[in-house]
PDB file of C-alpha atoms in Angstrom:
ATOM      1  CA  UNK A 303       6.963  18.836 -61.792  1.00 56.00           C
ATOM      2  CA  UNK A 304       3.276  19.907 -60.810  1.00 55.00           C
ATOM      3  CA  UNK A 305       2.529  16.205 -59.750  1.00 54.00           C
ATOM      4  CA  UNK A 306       5.481  16.297 -57.372  1.00 54.00           C
ATOM      5  CA  UNK A 307       4.409  19.652 -55.632  1.00 52.00           C
ATOM      6  CA  UNK A 308       0.957  17.829 -55.229  1.00 49.00           C
ATOM      7  CA  UNK A 309       3.101  14.566 -53.277  1.00 51.00           C
ATOM      8  CA  UNK A 310       4.481  17.057 -51.049  1.00 52.00           C
ATOM      9  CA  UNK A 311       0.945  19.114 -50.366  1.00 50.00           C
ATOM     10  CA  UNK A 312      -0.751  15.660 -49.697  1.00 51.00           C
ATOM     11  CA  UNK A 313       2.563  14.791 -47.463  1.00 55.00           C
ATOM     12  CA  UNK A 314       1.594  17.811 -44.861  1.00 63.00           C
ATOM     13  CA  UNK A 315      -1.889  16.903 -44.335  1.00 70.00           C
ATOM     14  CA  UNK A 316      -1.953  13.933 -41.477  1.00 71.00           C
ATOM     15  CA  UNK A 317      -4.970  11.962 -41.147  1.00 73.00           C
ATOM     16  CA  UNK A 318      -7.407  13.575 -37.565  1.00 68.00           C
ATOM     17  CA  UNK A 319      -6.802   9.698 -36.380  1.00 68.00           C
ATOM     18  CA  UNK A 320      -3.000  10.166 -35.590  1.00 68.00           C
ATOM     19  CA  UNK A 321      -3.180  14.160 -34.490  1.00 69.00           C
ATOM     20  CA  UNK A 322      -1.743  14.336 -31.328  1.00 72.00           C
ATOM     21  CA  UNK A 323      -3.620  16.576 -29.041  1.00 72.00           C
ATOM     22  CA  UNK A 324      -2.098  20.348 -29.558  1.00 70.00           C
ATOM     23  CA  UNK A 325      -2.271  19.780 -32.895  1.00 72.00           C
ATOM     24  CA  UNK A 326      -5.894  19.042 -33.534  1.00 72.00           C
ATOM     25  CA  UNK A 327      -8.306  22.582 -34.267  1.00 75.00           C
ATOM     26  CA  UNK A 328     -10.825  23.540 -32.054  1.00 76.00           C
ATOM     27  CA  UNK A 329     -13.471  23.025 -34.235  1.00 77.00           C
ATOM     28  CA  UNK A 330     -12.460  18.911 -34.896  1.00 76.00           C
ATOM     29  CA  UNK A 331     -11.962  18.402 -31.312  1.00 77.00           C
ATOM     30  CA  UNK A 332     -15.363  16.309 -30.500  1.00 80.00           C
ATOM     31  CA  UNK A 333     -14.966  14.658 -33.503  1.00 79.00           C
ATOM     32  CA  UNK A 334     -11.022  13.845 -32.664  1.00 76.00           C
ATOM     33  CA  UNK A 335     -12.017  12.501 -29.346  1.00 78.00           C
ATOM     34  CA  UNK A 336     -15.141  10.589 -30.684  1.00 78.00           C
ATOM     35  CA  UNK A 337     -12.014   8.642 -32.904  1.00 77.00           C
ATOM     36  CA  UNK A 338      -9.391   7.637 -30.166  1.00 77.00           C
ATOM     37  CA  UNK A 339      -9.814   4.024 -28.636  1.00 76.00           C
ATOM     38  CA  UNK A 340     -12.177   3.475 -25.893  1.00 81.00           C
ATOM     39  CA  UNK A 341     -11.823   0.300 -25.327  1.00 87.00           C
ATOM     40  CA  UNK A 342     -10.359  -1.867 -22.238  1.00 86.00           C
ATOM     41  CA  UNK A 343      -7.106  -2.188 -24.061  1.00 89.00           C
ATOM     42  CA  UNK A 344      -6.981   1.103 -25.348  1.00 85.00           C
ATOM     43  CA  UNK A 345      -7.651   2.569 -21.974  1.00 87.00           C
ATOM     44  CA  UNK A 346      -4.961  -0.096 -20.483  1.00 89.00           C
ATOM     45  CA  UNK A 347      -2.593   1.566 -23.296  1.00 89.00           C
ATOM     46  CA  UNK A 348      -2.974   4.952 -22.443  1.00 87.00           C
ATOM     47  CA  UNK A 349      -2.245   4.946 -18.931  1.00 88.00           C
ATOM     48  CA  UNK A 350       0.808   2.783 -19.326  1.00 90.00           C
ATOM     49  CA  UNK A 351       1.983   5.613 -21.817  1.00 89.00           C
ATOM     50  CA  UNK A 352       1.041   8.261 -19.507  1.00 89.00           C
ATOM     51  CA  UNK A 353       3.063   6.050 -16.952  1.00 90.00           C
ATOM     52  CA  UNK A 354       6.117   5.424 -18.883  1.00 90.00           C
ATOM     53  CA  UNK A 355       6.412   9.229 -19.685  1.00 90.00           C
ATOM     54  CA  UNK A 356       6.662  10.209 -16.507  1.00 89.00           C
ATOM     55  CA  UNK A 357       8.557   7.671 -15.634  1.00 90.00           C
ATOM     56  CA  UNK A 358      11.545   8.249 -17.976  1.00 90.00           C
ATOM     57  CA  UNK A 359      11.037  12.384 -17.945  1.00 90.00           C
ATOM     58  CA  UNK A 360      11.054  12.050 -14.207  1.00 90.00           C
ATOM     59  CA  UNK A 361      12.838   8.848 -12.163  1.00 89.00           C
ATOM     60  CA  UNK A 362      14.295   6.804 -15.078  1.00 89.00           C
ATOM     61  CA  UNK A 363      17.300   9.413 -15.063  1.00 88.00           C
ATOM     62  CA  UNK A 364      21.221   9.417 -14.265  1.00 87.00           C
ATOM     63  CA  UNK A 365      20.380  11.477 -11.342  1.00 88.00           C
ATOM     64  CA  UNK A 366      17.031  11.554 -10.081  1.00 86.00           C
ATOM     65  CA  UNK A 367      15.906  13.394  -7.023  1.00 89.00           C
ATOM     66  CA  UNK A 368      13.038  13.272  -4.914  1.00 91.00           C
ATOM     67  CA  UNK A 369      11.096  15.258  -6.557  1.00 92.00           C
ATOM     68  CA  UNK A 370       9.860  12.659  -8.989  1.00 91.00           C
ATOM     69  CA  UNK A 371       8.686  10.113  -5.958  1.00 93.00           C
ATOM     70  CA  UNK A 372       7.309  13.360  -4.314  1.00 94.00           C
ATOM     71  CA  UNK A 373       5.190  14.616  -7.196  1.00 94.00           C
ATOM     72  CA  UNK A 374       3.090  11.619  -7.347  1.00 94.00           C
ATOM     73  CA  UNK A 375       2.503  11.385  -3.751  1.00 95.00           C
ATOM     74  CA  UNK A 376       1.531  15.229  -3.753  1.00 95.00           C
ATOM     75  CA  UNK A 377      -0.847  14.539  -6.310  1.00 95.00           C
ATOM     76  CA  UNK A 378      -2.330  11.263  -4.553  1.00 94.00           C
ATOM     77  CA  UNK A 379      -2.968  13.195  -1.730  1.00 94.00           C
ATOM     78  CA  UNK A 380      -4.651  15.829  -3.474  1.00 95.00           C
ATOM     79  CA  UNK A 381      -6.848  12.869  -5.608  1.00 93.00           C
ATOM     80  CA  UNK A 382      -7.514  11.676  -1.527  1.00 92.00           C
ATOM     81  CA  UNK A 383      -8.876  15.315  -0.548  1.00 92.00           C
ATOM     82  CA  UNK A 384     -10.866  15.776  -3.389  1.00 91.00           C
ATOM     83  CA  UNK A 385     -12.901  12.063  -2.794  1.00 88.00           C
ATOM     84  CA  UNK A 386     -13.049  12.849   0.645  1.00 87.00           C
ATOM     85  CA  UNK A 387     -13.690  16.410   0.252  1.00 88.00           C
ATOM     86  CA  UNK A 388     -17.849  16.286   1.168  1.00 84.00           C
ATOM     87  CA  UNK A 389     -17.196  15.090   4.553  1.00 82.00           C
ATOM     88  CA  UNK A 390     -14.073  17.302   4.769  1.00 82.00           C
ATOM     89  CA  UNK A 391     -16.054  20.058   4.161  1.00 81.00           C
ATOM     90  CA  UNK A 392     -17.975  20.295   7.177  1.00 78.00           C
ATOM     91  CA  UNK A 393     -14.607  21.091   9.722  1.00 76.00           C
ATOM     92  CA  UNK A 394     -14.396  24.247   9.070  1.00 77.00           C
ATOM     93  CA  UNK A 395     -14.476  27.341  10.927  1.00 75.00           C
ATOM     94  CA  UNK A 396     -17.757  28.607  10.250  1.00 76.00           C
ATOM     95  CA  UNK A 397     -21.001  29.263  12.353  1.00 76.00           C
ATOM     96  CA  UNK A 398     -22.965  28.081  10.072  1.00 76.00           C
ATOM     97  CA  UNK A 399     -22.116  24.836   8.286  1.00 68.00           C
TER      98      UNK A 399
ATOM     99  CA  UNK B 190     -17.346  14.944  16.025  1.00 53.00           C
ATOM    100  CA  UNK B 191     -19.214  11.581  16.799  1.00 54.00           C
ATOM    101  CA  UNK B 192     -19.100  11.240  13.089  1.00 62.00           C
ATOM    102  CA  UNK B 193     -16.277  12.233  12.046  1.00 73.00           C
ATOM    103  CA  UNK B 194     -13.626  10.043  13.668  1.00 79.00           C
ATOM    104  CA  UNK B 195     -14.291   7.025  11.454  1.00 82.00           C
ATOM    105  CA  UNK B 196     -15.096   8.502   8.363  1.00 80.00           C
ATOM    106  CA  UNK B 197     -11.514   7.824   6.851  1.00 81.00           C
ATOM    107  CA  UNK B 198     -12.291   4.044   7.556  1.00 84.00           C
ATOM    108  CA  UNK B 199     -15.167   4.092   5.508  1.00 83.00           C
ATOM    109  CA  UNK B 200     -14.930   2.996   1.815  1.00 84.00           C
ATOM    110  CA  UNK B 201     -13.432   5.115  -0.134  1.00 84.00           C
ATOM    111  CA  UNK B 202     -16.392   6.176  -2.815  1.00 81.00           C
ATOM    112  CA  UNK B 203     -15.547   7.824  -6.011  1.00 81.00           C
ATOM    113  CA  UNK B 204     -19.103   8.668  -8.374  1.00 78.00           C
ATOM    114  CA  UNK B 205     -21.094   5.758  -5.184  1.00 77.00           C
ATOM    115  CA  UNK B 206     -18.291   3.237  -7.010  1.00 81.00           C
ATOM    116  CA  UNK B 207     -16.055   1.633  -4.168  1.00 83.00           C
ATOM    117  CA  UNK B 208     -12.959   2.256  -5.440  1.00 86.00           C
ATOM    118  CA  UNK B 209     -10.815   0.296  -2.914  1.00 89.00           C
ATOM    119  CA  UNK B 210      -9.308  -1.945  -5.586  1.00 90.00           C
ATOM    120  CA  UNK B 211      -7.518   1.507  -7.016  1.00 89.00           C
ATOM    121  CA  UNK B 212      -6.113   2.273  -3.743  1.00 91.00           C
ATOM    122  CA  UNK B 213      -4.436  -1.295  -2.960  1.00 92.00           C
ATOM    123  CA  UNK B 214      -3.178  -1.516  -6.814  1.00 92.00           C
ATOM    124  CA  UNK B 215      -1.480   2.514  -6.297  1.00 92.00           C
ATOM    125  CA  UNK B 216       1.349   0.822  -4.343  1.00 92.00           C
ATOM    126  CA  UNK B 217       2.425  -1.140  -7.444  1.00 91.00           C
ATOM    127  CA  UNK B 218       3.399   1.942  -9.352  1.00 90.00           C
ATOM    128  CA  UNK B 219       5.572   3.549  -6.453  1.00 92.00           C
ATOM    129  CA  UNK B 220       7.865   0.477  -6.953  1.00 93.00           C
ATOM    130  CA  UNK B 221       9.134  -0.413 -11.210  1.00 91.00           C
ATOM    131  CA  UNK B 222      10.867  -3.188 -12.798  1.00 90.00           C
ATOM    132  CA  UNK B 223      15.105  -3.084 -12.587  1.00 89.00           C
ATOM    133  CA  UNK B 224      15.495  -4.339 -16.174  1.00 88.00           C
ATOM    134  CA  UNK B 225      19.391  -2.857 -16.360  1.00 89.00           C
ATOM    135  CA  UNK B 226      22.557  -4.099 -14.410  1.00 91.00           C
ATOM    136  CA  UNK B 227      23.090  -0.308 -13.294  1.00 90.00           C
ATOM    137  CA  UNK B 228      19.069   0.949 -12.760  1.00 90.00           C
ATOM    138  CA  UNK B 229      18.155   4.606 -11.648  1.00 91.00           C
ATOM    139  CA  UNK B 230      18.425   5.467  -7.696  1.00 92.00           C
ATOM    140  CA  UNK B 231      15.088   5.011  -6.907  1.00 92.00           C
ATOM    141  CA  UNK B 232      14.968   1.355  -7.975  1.00 93.00           C
ATOM    142  CA  UNK B 233      18.838   1.127  -7.041  1.00 93.00           C
ATOM    143  CA  UNK B 234      17.227   2.095  -3.741  1.00 94.00           C
ATOM    144  CA  UNK B 235      14.499   0.121  -3.790  1.00 94.00           C
ATOM    145  CA  UNK B 236      16.954  -2.736  -4.654  1.00 94.00           C
ATOM    146  CA  UNK B 237      19.319  -2.951  -1.396  1.00 95.00           C
ATOM    147  CA  UNK B 238      16.803  -2.324   0.682  1.00 91.00           C
ATOM    148  CA  UNK B 239      14.897  -5.354  -0.637  1.00 91.00           C
ATOM    149  CA  UNK B 240      18.232  -7.790  -0.119  1.00 93.00           C
ATOM    150  CA  UNK B 241      18.779  -6.093   3.171  1.00 90.00           C
ATOM    151  CA  UNK B 242      15.314  -7.161   4.384  1.00 85.00           C
ATOM    152  CA  UNK B 243      15.529 -10.766   2.938  1.00 86.00           C
ATOM    153  CA  UNK B 244      18.445 -11.638   3.716  1.00 87.00           C
ATOM    154  CA  UNK B 245      17.520 -10.269   7.531  1.00 82.00           C
ATOM    155  CA  UNK B 246      14.186 -12.383   7.117  1.00 79.00           C
ATOM    156  CA  UNK B 247      15.599 -15.179   5.674  1.00 79.00           C
ATOM    157  CA  UNK B 248      18.562 -16.493   7.129  1.00 79.00           C
ATOM    158  CA  UNK B 249      17.018 -18.410   9.960  1.00 77.00           C
ATOM    159  CA  UNK B 250      15.487 -20.885   7.363  1.00 79.00           C
ATOM    160  CA  UNK B 251      16.705 -24.504   5.911  1.00 77.00           C
ATOM    161  CA  UNK B 252      16.612 -24.008   2.123  1.00 81.00           C
ATOM    162  CA  UNK B 253      12.932 -25.685   1.753  1.00 79.00           C
ATOM    163  CA  UNK B 254      11.989 -22.919   4.448  1.00 79.00           C
ATOM    164  CA  UNK B 255      13.558 -20.212   1.558  1.00 82.00           C
ATOM    165  CA  UNK B 256      11.487 -21.085  -1.338  1.00 82.00           C
ATOM    166  CA  UNK B 257       8.683 -19.139   0.757  1.00 83.00           C
ATOM    167  CA  UNK B 258      11.217 -15.583   0.389  1.00 83.00           C
ATOM    168  CA  UNK B 259       9.632 -14.641  -2.270  1.00 87.00           C
ATOM    169  CA  UNK B 260       6.453 -14.295  -1.025  1.00 85.00           C
ATOM    170  CA  UNK B 261       7.031 -12.564   2.725  1.00 85.00           C
ATOM    171  CA  UNK B 262       9.570 -10.262   0.542  1.00 86.00           C
ATOM    172  CA  UNK B 263       5.914  -9.573  -1.413  1.00 87.00           C
ATOM    173  CA  UNK B 264       4.079  -8.957   2.184  1.00 86.00           C
ATOM    174  CA  UNK B 265       6.342  -7.734   3.180  1.00 85.00           C
ATOM    175  CA  UNK B 266       6.476  -4.532   0.519  1.00 87.00           C
ATOM    176  CA  UNK B 267       3.006  -4.576   0.202  1.00 88.00           C
ATOM    177  CA  UNK B 268       2.304  -4.111   3.722  1.00 87.00           C
ATOM    178  CA  UNK B 269       4.856  -1.530   4.029  1.00 85.00           C
ATOM    179  CA  UNK B 270       3.687   0.819   1.511  1.00 88.00           C
ATOM    180  CA  UNK B 271       0.383   1.330   2.265  1.00 88.00           C
ATOM    181  CA  UNK B 272       0.673   1.474   5.498  1.00 87.00           C
ATOM    182  CA  UNK B 273       3.224   3.986   4.946  1.00 87.00           C
ATOM    183  CA  UNK B 274       0.921   5.735   2.196  1.00 90.00           C
ATOM    184  CA  UNK B 275      -1.847   5.805   4.892  1.00 88.00           C
ATOM    185  CA  UNK B 276       0.270   7.975   6.499  1.00 86.00           C
ATOM    186  CA  UNK B 277      -1.007  10.587   4.153  1.00 88.00           C
ATOM    187  CA  UNK B 278      -3.281  13.201   5.139  1.00 86.00           C
ATOM    188  CA  UNK B 279      -6.372  12.384   4.050  1.00 88.00           C
ATOM    189  CA  UNK B 280      -5.539   9.197   2.564  1.00 89.00           C
ATOM    190  CA  UNK B 281      -6.839   5.675   2.864  1.00 90.00           C
ATOM    191  CA  UNK B 282      -5.112   2.980   4.357  1.00 89.00           C
ATOM    192  CA  UNK B 283      -6.473  -0.212   3.117  1.00 89.00           C
ATOM    193  CA  UNK B 284      -4.812  -2.519   5.897  1.00 87.00           C
ATOM    194  CA  UNK B 285      -7.116  -1.001   8.457  1.00 88.00           C
ATOM    195  CA  UNK B 286      -9.523  -3.035   7.087  1.00 90.00           C
ATOM    196  CA  UNK B 287     -10.212  -6.462   9.239  1.00 92.00           C
ATOM    197  CA  UNK B 288     -11.182  -7.703   5.861  1.00 93.00           C
ATOM    198  CA  UNK B 289      -8.673  -7.532   4.328  1.00 91.00           C
ATOM    199  CA  UNK B 290      -6.477  -8.232   6.848  1.00 90.00           C
ATOM    200  CA  UNK B 291      -8.064 -11.747   7.744  1.00 92.00           C
ATOM    201  CA  UNK B 292      -7.792 -12.480   3.600  1.00 92.00           C
ATOM    202  CA  UNK B 293      -4.184 -12.232   4.282  1.00 87.00           C
ATOM    203  CA  UNK B 294      -3.476 -13.658   7.821  1.00 87.00           C
ATOM    204  CA  UNK B 295      -5.303 -16.936   7.335  1.00 89.00           C
ATOM    205  CA  UNK B 296      -4.226 -18.165   4.092  1.00 88.00           C
ATOM    206  CA  UNK B 297      -0.849 -17.763   4.865  1.00 85.00           C
ATOM    207  CA  UNK B 298      -1.492 -19.115   7.893  1.00 85.00           C
ATOM    208  CA  UNK B 299      -3.587 -22.647   6.802  1.00 85.00           C
ATOM    209  CA  UNK B 300       0.018 -22.806   4.149  1.00 83.00           C
ATOM    210  CA  UNK B 301       2.107 -23.060   6.850  1.00 83.00           C
ATOM    211  CA  UNK B 302       0.422 -25.691   8.592  1.00 84.00           C
ATOM    212  CA  UNK B 303      -0.725 -27.670   5.736  1.00 83.00           C
ATOM    213  CA  UNK B 304       2.543 -27.939   4.855  1.00 82.00           C
ATOM    214  CA  UNK B 305       3.448 -28.593   8.215  1.00 82.00           C
ATOM    215  CA  UNK B 306       1.036 -31.625   8.781  1.00 83.00           C
ATOM    216  CA  UNK B 307       1.958 -32.784   5.247  1.00 83.00           C
ATOM    217  CA  UNK B 308       5.703 -33.560   5.420  1.00 81.00           C
ATOM    218  CA  UNK B 309       6.311 -33.767   9.052  1.00 80.00           C
ATOM    219  CA  UNK B 310       2.958 -34.868  10.825  1.00 82.00           C
ATOM    220  CA  UNK B 311       4.405 -36.952  13.439  1.00 83.00           C
ATOM    221  CA  UNK B 312       6.477 -33.628  14.430  1.00 80.00           C
ATOM    222  CA  UNK B 313       3.424 -31.091  13.443  1.00 79.00           C
ATOM    223  CA  UNK B 314       1.220 -33.271  16.011  1.00 82.00           C
ATOM    224  CA  UNK B 315       3.939 -33.572  18.820  1.00 80.00           C
ATOM    225  CA  UNK B 316       3.702 -29.776  18.380  1.00 76.00           C
ATOM    226  CA  UNK B 317       0.353 -29.852  20.456  1.00 76.00           C
ATOM    227  CA  UNK B 318       2.086 -30.633  23.358  1.00 78.00           C
ATOM    228  CA  UNK B 319       5.047 -29.048  25.438  1.00 77.00           C
ATOM    229  CA  UNK B 320       8.136 -31.068  26.668  1.00 78.00           C
ATOM    230  CA  UNK B 321       7.243 -32.831  29.835  1.00 77.00           C
ATOM    231  CA  UNK B 322       4.041 -32.090  30.734  1.00 76.00           C
ATOM    232  CA  UNK B 323       2.398 -34.288  33.892  1.00 83.00           C
ATOM    233  CA  UNK B 324       0.104 -37.570  32.348  1.00 84.00           C
ATOM    234  CA  UNK B 325      -3.310 -35.903  33.866  1.00 86.00           C
ATOM    235  CA  UNK B 326      -2.644 -32.907  32.935  1.00 85.00           C
ATOM    236  CA  UNK B 327      -2.142 -33.905  28.825  1.00 86.00           C
ATOM    237  CA  UNK B 328      -5.802 -34.027  27.041  1.00 87.00           C
ATOM    238  CA  UNK B 329      -6.186 -30.436  28.439  1.00 88.00           C
ATOM    239  CA  UNK B 330      -3.351 -29.111  27.350  1.00 87.00           C
ATOM    240  CA  UNK B 331      -3.994 -31.028  24.159  1.00 87.00           C
ATOM    241  CA  UNK B 332      -6.880 -29.068  24.144  1.00 88.00           C
ATOM    242  CA  UNK B 333      -5.268 -25.475  24.974  1.00 89.00           C
ATOM    243  CA  UNK B 334      -2.494 -26.171  22.406  1.00 86.00           C
ATOM    244  CA  UNK B 335      -5.067 -26.895  19.625  1.00 88.00           C
ATOM    245  CA  UNK B 336      -7.275 -23.447  20.258  1.00 91.00           C
ATOM    246  CA  UNK B 337      -3.745 -21.758  20.506  1.00 86.00           C
ATOM    247  CA  UNK B 338      -2.854 -23.150  17.074  1.00 86.00           C
ATOM    248  CA  UNK B 339      -5.886 -22.045  15.871  1.00 90.00           C
ATOM    249  CA  UNK B 340      -6.022 -18.490  17.272  1.00 90.00           C
ATOM    250  CA  UNK B 341      -2.310 -17.674  15.244  1.00 85.00           C
ATOM    251  CA  UNK B 342      -4.219 -16.161  12.082  1.00 86.00           C
ATOM    252  CA  UNK B 343      -7.288 -14.153  14.221  1.00 90.00           C
ATOM    253  CA  UNK B 344      -4.384 -12.935  16.527  1.00 87.00           C
ATOM    254  CA  UNK B 345      -1.996 -12.161  13.032  1.00 83.00           C
ATOM    255  CA  UNK B 346      -4.452 -10.059  11.870  1.00 87.00           C
ATOM    256  CA  UNK B 347      -6.657  -8.574  14.328  1.00 88.00           C
ATOM    257  CA  UNK B 348      -2.561  -7.106  15.438  1.00 84.00           C
ATOM    258  CA  UNK B 349      -2.444  -5.495  12.384  1.00 85.00           C
ATOM    259  CA  UNK B 350      -5.816  -3.984  12.081  1.00 87.00           C
ATOM    260  CA  UNK B 351      -6.215  -3.006  15.792  1.00 87.00           C
ATOM    261  CA  UNK B 352      -1.990  -1.358  15.231  1.00 85.00           C
ATOM    262  CA  UNK B 353      -3.373   0.612  11.922  1.00 86.00           C
ATOM    263  CA  UNK B 354      -6.851   1.844  13.189  1.00 88.00           C
ATOM    264  CA  UNK B 355      -5.604   3.237  16.740  1.00 86.00           C
ATOM    265  CA  UNK B 356      -2.772   4.802  15.909  1.00 85.00           C
ATOM    266  CA  UNK B 357      -4.554   6.704  13.204  1.00 86.00           C
ATOM    267  CA  UNK B 358      -7.477   7.849  15.781  1.00 87.00           C
ATOM    268  CA  UNK B 359      -5.257   9.023  17.796  1.00 85.00           C
ATOM    269  CA  UNK B 360      -3.242  10.920  15.483  1.00 84.00           C
ATOM    270  CA  UNK B 361      -6.742  12.826  14.855  1.00 85.00           C
ATOM    271  CA  UNK B 362      -7.819  13.057  18.283  1.00 86.00           C
ATOM    272  CA  UNK B 363      -5.060  14.230  19.132  1.00 86.00           C
ATOM    273  CA  UNK B 364      -4.897  16.614  16.371  1.00 84.00           C
ATOM    274  CA  UNK B 365      -7.875  18.093  16.658  1.00 84.00           C
ATOM    275  CA  UNK B 366      -6.668  18.440  20.400  1.00 85.00           C
ATOM    276  CA  UNK B 367      -4.052  20.450  19.615  1.00 85.00           C
ATOM    277  CA  UNK B 368      -6.399  22.896  17.594  1.00 83.00           C
ATOM    278  CA  UNK B 369      -8.578  23.195  20.211  1.00 83.00           C
ATOM    279  CA  UNK B 370      -6.217  24.284  22.469  1.00 84.00           C
ATOM    280  CA  UNK B 371      -4.766  26.417  20.455  1.00 83.00           C
ATOM    281  CA  UNK B 372      -7.369  29.320  21.545  1.00 83.00           C
ATOM    282  CA  UNK B 373      -7.363  28.031  25.697  1.00 84.00           C
ATOM    283  CA  UNK B 374      -4.022  28.072  26.275  1.00 83.00           C
ATOM    284  CA  UNK B 375      -0.920  27.839  24.050  1.00 83.00           C
ATOM    285  CA  UNK B 376       1.762  26.524  26.261  1.00 83.00           C
ATOM    286  CA  UNK B 377      -0.694  22.839  26.787  1.00 83.00           C
ATOM    287  CA  UNK B 378      -1.414  23.300  23.296  1.00 81.00           C
ATOM    288  CA  UNK B 379       2.081  23.120  22.658  1.00 84.00           C
ATOM    289  CA  UNK B 380       2.786  20.362  24.531  1.00 84.00           C
ATOM    290  CA  UNK B 381       0.494  18.322  22.643  1.00 81.00           C
ATOM    291  CA  UNK B 382       1.874  19.375  19.215  1.00 83.00           C
ATOM    292  CA  UNK B 383       4.694  17.629  20.828  1.00 85.00           C
ATOM    293  CA  UNK B 384       2.591  14.811  21.676  1.00 83.00           C
ATOM    294  CA  UNK B 385       1.998  14.412  18.154  1.00 79.00           C
ATOM    295  CA  UNK B 386       4.779  14.812  17.290  1.00 85.00           C
ATOM    296  CA  UNK B 387       6.183  11.719  19.056  1.00 78.00           C
ATOM    297  CA  UNK B 388       3.275   9.800  17.531  1.00 76.00           C
ATOM    298  CA  UNK B 389       3.803  10.154  14.554  1.00 79.00           C
ATOM    299  CA  UNK B 390       7.408   9.042  14.573  1.00 81.00           C
ATOM    300  CA  UNK B 391       5.830   5.870  16.405  1.00 74.00           C
ATOM    301  CA  UNK B 392       2.879   5.834  13.735  1.00 75.00           C
ATOM    302  CA  UNK B 393       5.901   5.109  10.796  1.00 75.00           C
ATOM    303  CA  UNK B 394       4.613   1.912  10.928  1.00 65.00           C
ATOM    304  CA  UNK B 395       7.415  -0.209   9.502  1.00 60.00           C
ATOM    305  CA  UNK B 396       7.778  -2.232  13.451  1.00 56.00           C
ATOM    306  CA  UNK B 397       4.513  -3.621  12.794  1.00 65.00           C
ATOM    307  CA  UNK B 398       5.084  -5.025   9.586  1.00 70.00           C
ATOM    308  CA  UNK B 399       8.214  -6.058  11.339  1.00 63.00           C
ATOM    309  CA  UNK B 400       5.991  -7.677  13.708  1.00 62.00           C
ATOM    310  CA  UNK B 401       3.321  -9.190  10.658  1.00 69.00           C
ATOM    311  CA  UNK B 402       6.241 -10.587   9.289  1.00 71.00           C
ATOM    312  CA  UNK B 403       8.278 -11.798  11.557  1.00 63.00           C
ATOM    313  CA  UNK B 404       4.865 -13.508  13.655  1.00 62.00           C
ATOM    314  CA  UNK B 405       4.733 -15.424  10.175  1.00 71.00           C
ATOM    315  CA  UNK B 406       8.292 -16.282   9.658  1.00 66.00           C
ATOM    316  CA  UNK B 407       8.091 -17.726  12.780  1.00 62.00           C
ATOM    317  CA  UNK B 408       5.099 -20.229  12.697  1.00 62.00           C
ATOM    318  CA  UNK B 409       6.901 -21.365   8.842  1.00 70.00           C
ATOM    319  CA  UNK B 410      10.104 -21.587  11.243  1.00 60.00           C
ATOM    320  CA  UNK B 411       8.775 -24.262  13.135  1.00 58.00           C
ATOM    321  CA  UNK B 412       7.176 -26.620  10.823  1.00 60.00           C
ATOM    322  CA  UNK B 413       9.852 -26.543   8.845  1.00 58.00           C
ATOM    323  CA  UNK B 414      13.348 -27.271  10.414  1.00 51.00           C
ATOM    324  CA  UNK B 415      12.239 -28.726  14.075  1.00 44.00           C
TER     325      UNK B 415
END
């Protein structure tokens, strides 16, 4: 009886490496980040997972709408704005730049 | 004002690293791979447009020329998507860089010319002299035709670069003129705004891509058929 309870308790605790981000406690965050796979293959895998997550949620659905594409374009626009902010801030309507 | 006009055409840098390659690879994310018979709406629309375009482009070629269809469709899709993305505010258009367009134009043109010379040498050489020229004009005309042959890749590249760059510059200029005129005379500003709208419609540079691929197509067409 006690051994069965022990097995149950062990199966409740997931190893730190496999936890998702929202399940990691704040104190464990640095060690969690360091344990992630930062090899090129790992980074490529992360991008691929992110891409397919977005794709399967918004585009690869039966009745996809324009919102799936427009969110991507809006994010691209925002990215470009942030990238060129340094030149753009000279175009503000101020007396002293 | 002086420096601001050309800053959209500088190489995009982020933290000191040029990210041009990333921006060139971004349009590939917008063309997903179809893996079913009936796909989602985005893929279906893209497939329909691609079929329409490829039929239009390749129906004038014989089977040997049609082996180039994949190349042409990729080229067309790349230029269209890059130009359309460049119409978004603050974005960088890779096809506005002459280096990139030369890199696209010279290999493709050279491919068609070399293919023509290898497979139909006599006919390709005969293209250098138009029909029915007076005998004493022949040497000069051959030289002129050779020069016009070698100008083709340069013309392809410069045409695309100049059109995109000029269009973007015009939009910037007229946009800033409209903003400056709002305080001075509202009516002129409205007229300028109408001009801006019309220019934007023109800029939807799909026509330019048509020009690009069609010219390329014409050159291949001549080599293979006649």
